[in-house]
Amino acid sequence: MQIPEVRQSSDHDDWSWVFSILDSRGFPTPKLAQSTLLIAGREGFLLGNLTQKNTAFLSYLYVENESRRKGIGSSLVSAFVELSRKHKANQIMIPGSTGNAPGYLQPGVNTETEKDALQLFYRHGFIDIGDVSSMQRALTDRIEIPHDKDWEICHPSSEDLEALADAIAHSVPGEWNTVFKERFELNPQQILIAKNHELIGAYSTWLDGRFGPIGVRPEYRGRGLGRLLLTHSLERMREQGSARAWFSWSDSENLKFYEGFGFSVTKSFKRLKLDL
């Protein structure tokens, strides 16, 4: 079998095909306006992002079932590596890091359903940089909220947006500020903040049953503030009608924290990196 030529595409028909594949695999319509698309005929594609200096991001690799183990995935990865070098990137990350994963679709390579892809990346020199889990829990019963006299847990007003942006910038700089701006415009009742006078120490958001992100300023971590905000958030989600809470990305160091709140792992992923 001759491997189809790998080419970069901005063609509407190519993107329509990609979106149809993503939809069939359960991905909500993602924001890929700044993504780079490499295709190999109608047998496979790779989505990446080259908008940041020094770092390229590989979001997703797909090859049709009947076309696997024929070199198509390897050709797509090789083409993206070369394209990343041309853009002066010194590393490629799959899919990125917390708060900084442009073109995000899933938090890495699925260790159960994408074993062949994982081995392919290893053969191209990628190395593990972290384990990530998707988790969920039911929201059927009322959640007991601990008492705290120092922090007010509330929905933000427009007057809180500057302090919220500052809290995000000092905890998880990256894309999260944009996420919270969009959520505020959509529905500020799906955001909670922990306030002490004018200071915002922690923040969280959700959309329907999808929880997160949640963040705590570094100087307030380990003091129970994240626990306080999470319980408020889950109870508010339950009151708003969500039957469950789920999220796609938790780094391994946070696994025990969420398990302590009744979350269980639904999927496991590997984050990867390739130095160029």
PDB file of C-alpha atoms in Angstrom:
ATOM      1  CA  MET A   1       0.000   0.000   0.000  1.00  0.00           C
ATOM      2  CA  GLN A   2       1.263   3.451  -0.923  1.00  0.00           C
ATOM      3  CA  ILE A   3       1.135   5.916   1.958  1.00  0.00           C
ATOM      4  CA  PRO A   4      -0.932   9.009   1.057  1.00  0.00           C
ATOM      5  CA  GLU A   5       0.987  12.253   0.850  1.00  0.00           C
ATOM      6  CA  VAL A   6       0.888  14.186   4.108  1.00  0.00           C
ATOM      7  CA  ARG A   7      -0.018  17.825   3.579  1.00  0.00           C
ATOM      8  CA  GLN A   8      -1.062  20.811   5.621  1.00  0.00           C
ATOM      9  CA  SER A   9      -4.626  21.864   4.919  1.00  0.00           C
ATOM     10  CA  SER A  10      -7.024  24.716   5.545  1.00  0.00           C
ATOM     11  CA  ASP A  11      -9.620  23.341   3.121  1.00  0.00           C
ATOM     12  CA  HIS A  12     -13.230  23.457   4.301  1.00  0.00           C
ATOM     13  CA  ASP A  13     -13.962  19.895   3.164  1.00  0.00           C
ATOM     14  CA  ASP A  14     -10.930  18.582   5.027  1.00  0.00           C
ATOM     15  CA  TRP A  15     -11.954  20.350   8.216  1.00  0.00           C
ATOM     16  CA  SER A  16     -15.543  19.095   7.837  1.00  0.00           C
ATOM     17  CA  TRP A  17     -14.211  15.552   7.642  1.00  0.00           C
ATOM     18  CA  VAL A  18     -12.058  16.107  10.737  1.00  0.00           C
ATOM     19  CA  PHE A  19     -14.976  17.531  12.710  1.00  0.00           C
ATOM     20  CA  SER A  20     -17.160  14.584  11.694  1.00  0.00           C
ATOM     21  CA  ILE A  21     -14.509  12.186  13.015  1.00  0.00           C
ATOM     22  CA  LEU A  22     -14.148  14.118  16.273  1.00  0.00           C
ATOM     23  CA  ASP A  23     -17.921  14.203  16.719  1.00  0.00           C
ATOM     24  CA  SER A  24     -18.169  10.444  16.152  1.00  0.00           C
ATOM     25  CA  ARG A  25     -15.555   9.898  18.866  1.00  0.00           C
ATOM     26  CA  GLY A  26     -17.449  11.927  21.434  1.00  0.00           C
ATOM     27  CA  PHE A  27     -15.560  15.215  21.346  1.00  0.00           C
ATOM     28  CA  PRO A  28     -17.689  18.342  21.670  1.00  0.00           C
ATOM     29  CA  THR A  29     -17.159  20.927  18.953  1.00  0.00           C
ATOM     30  CA  PRO A  30     -13.698  22.201  19.885  1.00  0.00           C
ATOM     31  CA  LYS A  31     -12.116  25.587  19.302  1.00  0.00           C
ATOM     32  CA  LEU A  32      -9.538  24.874  16.636  1.00  0.00           C
ATOM     33  CA  ALA A  33      -9.413  28.167  14.741  1.00  0.00           C
ATOM     34  CA  GLN A  34      -5.681  28.484  15.441  1.00  0.00           C
ATOM     35  CA  SER A  35      -4.879  24.798  15.011  1.00  0.00           C
ATOM     36  CA  THR A  36      -2.678  23.304  12.315  1.00  0.00           C
ATOM     37  CA  LEU A  37      -4.182  20.402  10.369  1.00  0.00           C
ATOM     38  CA  LEU A  38      -2.065  17.760   8.647  1.00  0.00           C
ATOM     39  CA  ILE A  39      -3.927  15.144   6.616  1.00  0.00           C
ATOM     40  CA  ALA A  40      -3.049  11.937   4.802  1.00  0.00           C
ATOM     41  CA  GLY A  41      -5.856  11.617   2.275  1.00  0.00           C
ATOM     42  CA  ARG A  42      -8.936  10.405   4.117  1.00  0.00           C
ATOM     43  CA  GLU A  43      -6.929   7.858   6.051  1.00  0.00           C
ATOM     44  CA  GLY A  44      -5.595   9.946   8.911  1.00  0.00           C
ATOM     45  CA  PHE A  45      -4.972  13.396  10.328  1.00  0.00           C
ATOM     46  CA  LEU A  46      -2.989  15.202  13.008  1.00  0.00           C
ATOM     47  CA  LEU A  47      -4.050  18.331  14.864  1.00  0.00           C
ATOM     48  CA  GLY A  48      -1.430  20.587  16.402  1.00  0.00           C
ATOM     49  CA  ASN A  49      -0.856  24.160  17.460  1.00  0.00           C
ATOM     50  CA  LEU A  50       2.111  26.339  16.534  1.00  0.00           C
ATOM     51  CA  THR A  51       1.005  29.696  17.919  1.00  0.00           C
ATOM     52  CA  GLN A  52       3.409  29.879  20.866  1.00  0.00           C
ATOM     53  CA  LYS A  53       7.079  30.701  20.766  1.00  0.00           C
ATOM     54  CA  ASN A  54       9.439  27.777  21.446  1.00  0.00           C
ATOM     55  CA  THR A  55       6.733  25.161  22.124  1.00  0.00           C
ATOM     56  CA  ALA A  56       4.568  23.237  19.672  1.00  0.00           C
ATOM     57  CA  PHE A  57       1.500  21.341  20.856  1.00  0.00           C
ATOM     58  CA  LEU A  58       0.256  18.072  19.398  1.00  0.00           C
ATOM     59  CA  SER A  59      -3.436  17.798  20.177  1.00  0.00           C
ATOM     60  CA  TYR A  60      -4.656  14.671  18.422  1.00  0.00           C
ATOM     61  CA  LEU A  61      -3.568  11.902  16.065  1.00  0.00           C
ATOM     62  CA  TYR A  62      -6.105   9.807  14.168  1.00  0.00           C
ATOM     63  CA  VAL A  63      -5.754   6.980  11.652  1.00  0.00           C
ATOM     64  CA  GLU A  64      -8.652   4.984  10.204  1.00  0.00           C
ATOM     65  CA  ASN A  65      -8.833   1.427  11.587  1.00  0.00           C
ATOM     66  CA  GLU A  66      -8.195  -0.266   8.239  1.00  0.00           C
ATOM     67  CA  SER A  67      -5.198   1.995   7.573  1.00  0.00           C
ATOM     68  CA  ARG A  68      -3.310   1.392  10.815  1.00  0.00           C
ATOM     69  CA  ARG A  69       0.112  -0.271  11.063  1.00  0.00           C
ATOM     70  CA  LYS A  70       0.923   0.948   7.555  1.00  0.00           C
ATOM     71  CA  GLY A  71       3.107   3.947   8.388  1.00  0.00           C
ATOM     72  CA  ILE A  72       0.452   6.653   8.111  1.00  0.00           C
ATOM     73  CA  GLY A  73       0.585   7.681  11.768  1.00  0.00           C
ATOM     74  CA  SER A  74       4.376   7.758  11.666  1.00  0.00           C
ATOM     75  CA  SER A  75       4.317   9.933   8.537  1.00  0.00           C
ATOM     76  CA  LEU A  76       1.931  12.389  10.184  1.00  0.00           C
ATOM     77  CA  VAL A  77       4.065  12.628  13.336  1.00  0.00           C
ATOM     78  CA  SER A  78       7.274  13.057  11.306  1.00  0.00           C
ATOM     79  CA  ALA A  79       5.662  15.828   9.267  1.00  0.00           C
ATOM     80  CA  PHE A  80       4.569  17.665  12.411  1.00  0.00           C
ATOM     81  CA  VAL A  81       8.028  17.342  13.945  1.00  0.00           C
ATOM     82  CA  GLU A  82       9.582  18.903  10.850  1.00  0.00           C
ATOM     83  CA  LEU A  83       6.959  21.645  10.753  1.00  0.00           C
ATOM     84  CA  SER A  84       7.620  22.403  14.426  1.00  0.00           C
ATOM     85  CA  ARG A  85      11.336  22.720  13.717  1.00  0.00           C
ATOM     86  CA  LYS A  86      10.606  25.151  10.872  1.00  0.00           C
ATOM     87  CA  HIS A  87       8.638  27.253  13.361  1.00  0.00           C
ATOM     88  CA  LYS A  88      11.727  27.318  15.647  1.00  0.00           C
ATOM     89  CA  ALA A  89      10.052  25.272  18.379  1.00  0.00           C
ATOM     90  CA  ASN A  90      12.456  23.574  20.757  1.00  0.00           C
ATOM     91  CA  GLN A  91       9.917  21.090  22.105  1.00  0.00           C
ATOM     92  CA  ILE A  92       6.609  19.414  21.295  1.00  0.00           C
ATOM     93  CA  MET A  93       4.154  18.690  24.098  1.00  0.00           C
ATOM     94  CA  ILE A  94       1.183  16.312  24.084  1.00  0.00           C
ATOM     95  CA  PRO A  95      -1.166  17.982  24.741  1.00  0.00           C
ATOM     96  CA  GLY A  96       0.443  20.709  26.883  1.00  0.00           C
ATOM     97  CA  SER A  97       0.380  21.568  30.581  1.00  0.00           C
ATOM     98  CA  THR A  98      -2.282  22.608  33.072  1.00  0.00           C
ATOM     99  CA  GLY A  99      -3.689  25.920  31.881  1.00  0.00           C
ATOM    100  CA  ASN A 100      -1.644  25.886  28.677  1.00  0.00           C
ATOM    101  CA  ALA A 101      -2.825  23.382  26.078  1.00  0.00           C
ATOM    102  CA  PRO A 102      -3.978  25.292  22.983  1.00  0.00           C
ATOM    103  CA  GLY A 103      -6.159  23.205  20.707  1.00  0.00           C
ATOM    104  CA  TYR A 104      -7.008  20.928  23.638  1.00  0.00           C
ATOM    105  CA  LEU A 105      -9.108  17.845  22.923  1.00  0.00           C
ATOM    106  CA  GLN A 106      -7.994  15.321  25.533  1.00  0.00           C
ATOM    107  CA  PRO A 107      -5.320  15.405  28.256  1.00  0.00           C
ATOM    108  CA  GLY A 108      -2.801  13.128  26.565  1.00  0.00           C
ATOM    109  CA  VAL A 109      -2.637   9.663  25.027  1.00  0.00           C
ATOM    110  CA  ASN A 110      -5.253   7.258  26.385  1.00  0.00           C
ATOM    111  CA  THR A 111      -3.385   4.369  27.992  1.00  0.00           C
ATOM    112  CA  GLU A 112      -6.202   1.868  27.340  1.00  0.00           C
ATOM    113  CA  THR A 113      -7.586   2.732  23.901  1.00  0.00           C
ATOM    114  CA  GLU A 114      -4.522   4.307  22.248  1.00  0.00           C
ATOM    115  CA  LYS A 115      -1.745   1.867  23.125  1.00  0.00           C
ATOM    116  CA  ASP A 116      -0.494   1.693  19.527  1.00  0.00           C
ATOM    117  CA  ALA A 117      -0.335   5.483  19.310  1.00  0.00           C
ATOM    118  CA  LEU A 118       1.581   5.614  22.588  1.00  0.00           C
ATOM    119  CA  GLN A 119       4.199   3.190  21.280  1.00  0.00           C
ATOM    120  CA  LEU A 120       4.388   5.197  18.054  1.00  0.00           C
ATOM    121  CA  PHE A 121       5.203   8.364  19.976  1.00  0.00           C
ATOM    122  CA  TYR A 122       7.844   6.532  21.998  1.00  0.00           C
ATOM    123  CA  ARG A 123       9.480   5.351  18.762  1.00  0.00           C
ATOM    124  CA  HIS A 124       9.670   8.977  17.643  1.00  0.00           C
ATOM    125  CA  GLY A 125      11.519   9.898  20.823  1.00  0.00           C
ATOM    126  CA  PHE A 126       8.704  11.272  22.983  1.00  0.00           C
ATOM    127  CA  ILE A 127       9.067  10.712  26.725  1.00  0.00           C
ATOM    128  CA  ASP A 128       6.550  10.606  29.580  1.00  0.00           C
ATOM    129  CA  ILE A 129       6.149  13.808  31.565  1.00  0.00           C
ATOM    130  CA  GLY A 130       3.069  12.994  33.604  1.00  0.00           C
ATOM    131  CA  ASP A 131       0.058  10.799  34.278  1.00  0.00           C
ATOM    132  CA  VAL A 132      -3.385  12.358  33.960  1.00  0.00           C
ATOM    133  CA  SER A 133      -6.837  11.065  34.905  1.00  0.00           C
ATOM    134  CA  SER A 134     -10.411  11.828  33.921  1.00  0.00           C
ATOM    135  CA  MET A 135     -12.741  11.492  36.914  1.00  0.00           C
ATOM    136  CA  GLN A 136     -16.402  11.682  37.899  1.00  0.00           C
ATOM    137  CA  ARG A 137     -18.773  11.385  40.866  1.00  0.00           C
ATOM    138  CA  ALA A 138     -22.522  11.352  41.416  1.00  0.00           C
ATOM    139  CA  LEU A 139     -24.346  14.396  42.784  1.00  0.00           C
ATOM    140  CA  THR A 140     -27.430  12.667  44.151  1.00  0.00           C
ATOM    141  CA  ASP A 141     -27.040  13.515  47.846  1.00  0.00           C
ATOM    142  CA  ARG A 142     -26.612  16.885  49.498  1.00  0.00           C
ATOM    143  CA  ILE A 143     -22.962  17.742  50.093  1.00  0.00           C
ATOM    144  CA  GLU A 144     -21.994  18.899  53.568  1.00  0.00           C
ATOM    145  CA  ILE A 145     -20.215  22.236  53.433  1.00  0.00           C
ATOM    146  CA  PRO A 146     -17.608  23.060  56.094  1.00  0.00           C
ATOM    147  CA  HIS A 147     -17.928  26.304  58.021  1.00  0.00           C
ATOM    148  CA  ASP A 148     -15.324  29.003  57.390  1.00  0.00           C
ATOM    149  CA  LYS A 149     -15.388  32.505  58.830  1.00  0.00           C
ATOM    150  CA  ASP A 150     -12.517  33.944  56.788  1.00  0.00           C
ATOM    151  CA  TRP A 151     -13.694  33.384  53.221  1.00  0.00           C
ATOM    152  CA  GLU A 152     -16.898  34.435  51.504  1.00  0.00           C
ATOM    153  CA  ILE A 153     -17.916  31.962  48.772  1.00  0.00           C
ATOM    154  CA  CYS A 154     -19.996  33.706  46.131  1.00  0.00           C
ATOM    155  CA  HIS A 155     -20.667  34.188  42.454  1.00  0.00           C
ATOM    156  CA  PRO A 156     -18.555  36.993  40.952  1.00  0.00           C
ATOM    157  CA  SER A 157     -19.857  40.345  39.807  1.00  0.00           C
ATOM    158  CA  SER A 158     -18.314  42.464  37.073  1.00  0.00           C
ATOM    159  CA  GLU A 159     -16.431  44.333  39.800  1.00  0.00           C
ATOM    160  CA  ASP A 160     -14.610  41.104  40.709  1.00  0.00           C
ATOM    161  CA  LEU A 161     -13.220  40.380  37.240  1.00  0.00           C
ATOM    162  CA  GLU A 162      -9.951  42.268  37.683  1.00  0.00           C
ATOM    163  CA  ALA A 163      -9.202  40.521  40.987  1.00  0.00           C
ATOM    164  CA  LEU A 164     -10.198  37.187  39.432  1.00  0.00           C
ATOM    165  CA  ALA A 165      -7.798  37.728  36.532  1.00  0.00           C
ATOM    166  CA  ASP A 166      -5.054  38.570  39.025  1.00  0.00           C
ATOM    167  CA  ALA A 167      -5.734  35.389  41.017  1.00  0.00           C
ATOM    168  CA  ILE A 168      -5.542  33.284  37.862  1.00  0.00           C
ATOM    169  CA  ALA A 169      -2.372  35.011  36.665  1.00  0.00           C
ATOM    170  CA  HIS A 170      -0.665  34.272  39.980  1.00  0.00           C
ATOM    171  CA  SER A 171      -1.740  30.619  40.143  1.00  0.00           C
ATOM    172  CA  VAL A 172      -2.149  29.041  36.699  1.00  0.00           C
ATOM    173  CA  PRO A 173      -1.131  31.526  33.988  1.00  0.00           C
ATOM    174  CA  GLY A 174      -2.182  30.503  30.512  1.00  0.00           C
ATOM    175  CA  GLU A 175      -5.596  30.017  28.970  1.00  0.00           C
ATOM    176  CA  TRP A 176      -7.696  29.919  32.122  1.00  0.00           C
ATOM    177  CA  ASN A 177      -8.371  33.657  32.206  1.00  0.00           C
ATOM    178  CA  THR A 178     -10.033  33.377  28.794  1.00  0.00           C
ATOM    179  CA  VAL A 179     -12.090  30.414  30.008  1.00  0.00           C
ATOM    180  CA  PHE A 180     -13.396  32.358  32.992  1.00  0.00           C
ATOM    181  CA  LYS A 181     -14.166  35.453  30.910  1.00  0.00           C
ATOM    182  CA  GLU A 182     -16.231  33.355  28.527  1.00  0.00           C
ATOM    183  CA  ARG A 183     -18.004  31.564  31.370  1.00  0.00           C
ATOM    184  CA  PHE A 184     -18.803  34.891  33.058  1.00  0.00           C
ATOM    185  CA  GLU A 185     -20.361  36.210  29.855  1.00  0.00           C
ATOM    186  CA  LEU A 186     -22.303  32.970  29.463  1.00  0.00           C
ATOM    187  CA  ASN A 187     -23.517  32.603  33.049  1.00  0.00           C
ATOM    188  CA  PRO A 188     -21.776  34.006  36.160  1.00  0.00           C
ATOM    189  CA  GLN A 189     -23.909  31.615  38.231  1.00  0.00           C
ATOM    190  CA  GLN A 190     -21.557  28.866  37.043  1.00  0.00           C
ATOM    191  CA  ILE A 191     -18.528  30.476  38.685  1.00  0.00           C
ATOM    192  CA  LEU A 192     -17.642  30.628  42.369  1.00  0.00           C
ATOM    193  CA  ILE A 193     -14.905  32.664  44.015  1.00  0.00           C
ATOM    194  CA  ALA A 194     -13.463  32.693  47.535  1.00  0.00           C
ATOM    195  CA  LYS A 195     -13.183  36.319  48.683  1.00  0.00           C
ATOM    196  CA  ASN A 196     -11.516  37.922  51.664  1.00  0.00           C
ATOM    197  CA  HIS A 197     -12.371  41.597  51.345  1.00  0.00           C
ATOM    198  CA  GLU A 198     -10.975  42.549  47.908  1.00  0.00           C
ATOM    199  CA  LEU A 199      -8.707  39.509  47.559  1.00  0.00           C
ATOM    200  CA  ILE A 200      -9.767  36.426  45.618  1.00  0.00           C
ATOM    201  CA  GLY A 201      -7.917  33.383  46.933  1.00  0.00           C
ATOM    202  CA  ALA A 202      -9.571  30.658  44.872  1.00  0.00           C
ATOM    203  CA  TYR A 203     -11.942  30.242  41.955  1.00  0.00           C
ATOM    204  CA  SER A 204     -13.893  27.520  40.185  1.00  0.00           C
ATOM    205  CA  THR A 205     -16.310  27.086  37.321  1.00  0.00           C
ATOM    206  CA  TRP A 206     -18.445  24.438  35.652  1.00  0.00           C
ATOM    207  CA  LEU A 207     -20.624  24.021  32.599  1.00  0.00           C
ATOM    208  CA  ASP A 208     -23.590  21.716  32.999  1.00  0.00           C
ATOM    209  CA  GLY A 209     -22.006  18.625  34.601  1.00  0.00           C
ATOM    210  CA  ARG A 210     -18.433  19.336  33.565  1.00  0.00           C
ATOM    211  CA  PHE A 211     -16.520  20.711  36.533  1.00  0.00           C
ATOM    212  CA  GLY A 212     -13.467  22.908  36.323  1.00  0.00           C
ATOM    213  CA  PRO A 213     -11.097  24.406  36.177  1.00  0.00           C
ATOM    214  CA  ILE A 214     -10.505  25.163  39.841  1.00  0.00           C
ATOM    215  CA  GLY A 215      -7.509  27.060  41.145  1.00  0.00           C
ATOM    216  CA  VAL A 216      -6.045  28.384  44.392  1.00  0.00           C
ATOM    217  CA  ARG A 217      -3.434  31.098  44.767  1.00  0.00           C
ATOM    218  CA  PRO A 218      -0.117  29.460  45.786  1.00  0.00           C
ATOM    219  CA  GLU A 219       0.120  31.263  49.120  1.00  0.00           C
ATOM    220  CA  TYR A 220      -3.239  29.787  50.213  1.00  0.00           C
ATOM    221  CA  ARG A 221      -2.683  26.196  49.128  1.00  0.00           C
ATOM    222  CA  GLY A 222      -2.619  23.506  51.783  1.00  0.00           C
ATOM    223  CA  ARG A 223      -4.925  25.483  54.066  1.00  0.00           C
ATOM    224  CA  GLY A 224      -8.237  23.886  53.111  1.00  0.00           C
ATOM    225  CA  LEU A 225      -9.365  26.643  50.755  1.00  0.00           C
ATOM    226  CA  GLY A 226      -9.517  24.344  47.732  1.00  0.00           C
ATOM    227  CA  ARG A 227     -11.528  21.835  49.766  1.00  0.00           C
ATOM    228  CA  LEU A 228     -13.913  24.586  50.879  1.00  0.00           C
ATOM    229  CA  LEU A 229     -14.482  25.862  47.354  1.00  0.00           C
ATOM    230  CA  LEU A 230     -14.880  22.380  45.875  1.00  0.00           C
ATOM    231  CA  THR A 231     -17.639  21.429  48.325  1.00  0.00           C
ATOM    232  CA  HIS A 232     -19.495  24.669  47.609  1.00  0.00           C
ATOM    233  CA  SER A 233     -19.088  24.125  43.862  1.00  0.00           C
ATOM    234  CA  LEU A 234     -20.362  20.546  43.894  1.00  0.00           C
ATOM    235  CA  GLU A 235     -23.370  21.448  46.025  1.00  0.00           C
ATOM    236  CA  ARG A 236     -24.169  24.394  43.756  1.00  0.00           C
ATOM    237  CA  MET A 237     -23.933  22.120  40.708  1.00  0.00           C
ATOM    238  CA  ARG A 238     -26.332  19.687  42.402  1.00  0.00           C
ATOM    239  CA  GLU A 239     -28.763  22.511  43.196  1.00  0.00           C
ATOM    240  CA  GLN A 240     -28.634  23.614  39.562  1.00  0.00           C
ATOM    241  CA  GLY A 241     -29.679  20.148  38.414  1.00  0.00           C
ATOM    242  CA  SER A 242     -26.480  18.286  37.570  1.00  0.00           C
ATOM    243  CA  ALA A 243     -26.727  14.551  38.276  1.00  0.00           C
ATOM    244  CA  ARG A 244     -22.963  14.100  38.234  1.00  0.00           C
ATOM    245  CA  ALA A 245     -19.739  16.089  38.166  1.00  0.00           C
ATOM    246  CA  TRP A 246     -16.923  15.109  35.848  1.00  0.00           C
ATOM    247  CA  PHE A 247     -13.711  16.533  34.459  1.00  0.00           C
ATOM    248  CA  SER A 248     -11.222  15.364  31.880  1.00  0.00           C
ATOM    249  CA  TRP A 249      -7.881  16.409  33.405  1.00  0.00           C
ATOM    250  CA  SER A 250      -6.425  15.864  36.856  1.00  0.00           C
ATOM    251  CA  ASP A 251      -2.678  15.621  37.275  1.00  0.00           C
ATOM    252  CA  SER A 252      -1.496  12.660  39.343  1.00  0.00           C
ATOM    253  CA  GLU A 253      -0.571  14.801  42.351  1.00  0.00           C
ATOM    254  CA  ASN A 254      -4.248  15.807  42.736  1.00  0.00           C
ATOM    255  CA  LEU A 255      -5.678  12.297  42.433  1.00  0.00           C
ATOM    256  CA  LYS A 256      -5.971  11.622  46.169  1.00  0.00           C
ATOM    257  CA  PHE A 257      -7.558  15.011  46.741  1.00  0.00           C
ATOM    258  CA  TYR A 258     -10.428  14.271  44.371  1.00  0.00           C
ATOM    259  CA  GLU A 259     -10.777  10.661  45.502  1.00  0.00           C
ATOM    260  CA  GLY A 260     -11.368  12.073  48.972  1.00  0.00           C
ATOM    261  CA  PHE A 261     -14.457  13.785  47.564  1.00  0.00           C
ATOM    262  CA  GLY A 262     -15.873  10.637  46.019  1.00  0.00           C
ATOM    263  CA  PHE A 263     -14.453  11.025  42.523  1.00  0.00           C
ATOM    264  CA  SER A 264     -13.301   7.895  40.693  1.00  0.00           C
ATOM    265  CA  VAL A 265     -11.065   7.512  37.656  1.00  0.00           C
ATOM    266  CA  THR A 266     -12.818   6.905  34.329  1.00  0.00           C
ATOM    267  CA  LYS A 267      -9.864   7.244  31.927  1.00  0.00           C
ATOM    268  CA  SER A 268      -6.080   7.416  32.232  1.00  0.00           C
ATOM    269  CA  PHE A 269      -3.658   9.279  29.974  1.00  0.00           C
ATOM    270  CA  LYS A 270       0.044   9.909  29.452  1.00  0.00           C
ATOM    271  CA  ARG A 271       1.374  13.397  28.826  1.00  0.00           C
ATOM    272  CA  LEU A 272       4.426  13.390  26.563  1.00  0.00           C
ATOM    273  CA  LYS A 273       7.234  15.651  25.393  1.00  0.00           C
ATOM    274  CA  LEU A 274       9.780  15.620  22.593  1.00  0.00           C
ATOM    275  CA  ASP A 275      12.843  17.883  22.722  1.00  0.00           C
ATOM    276  CA  LEU A 276      13.827  19.170  19.283  1.00  0.00           C
TER     277      LEU A 276
END
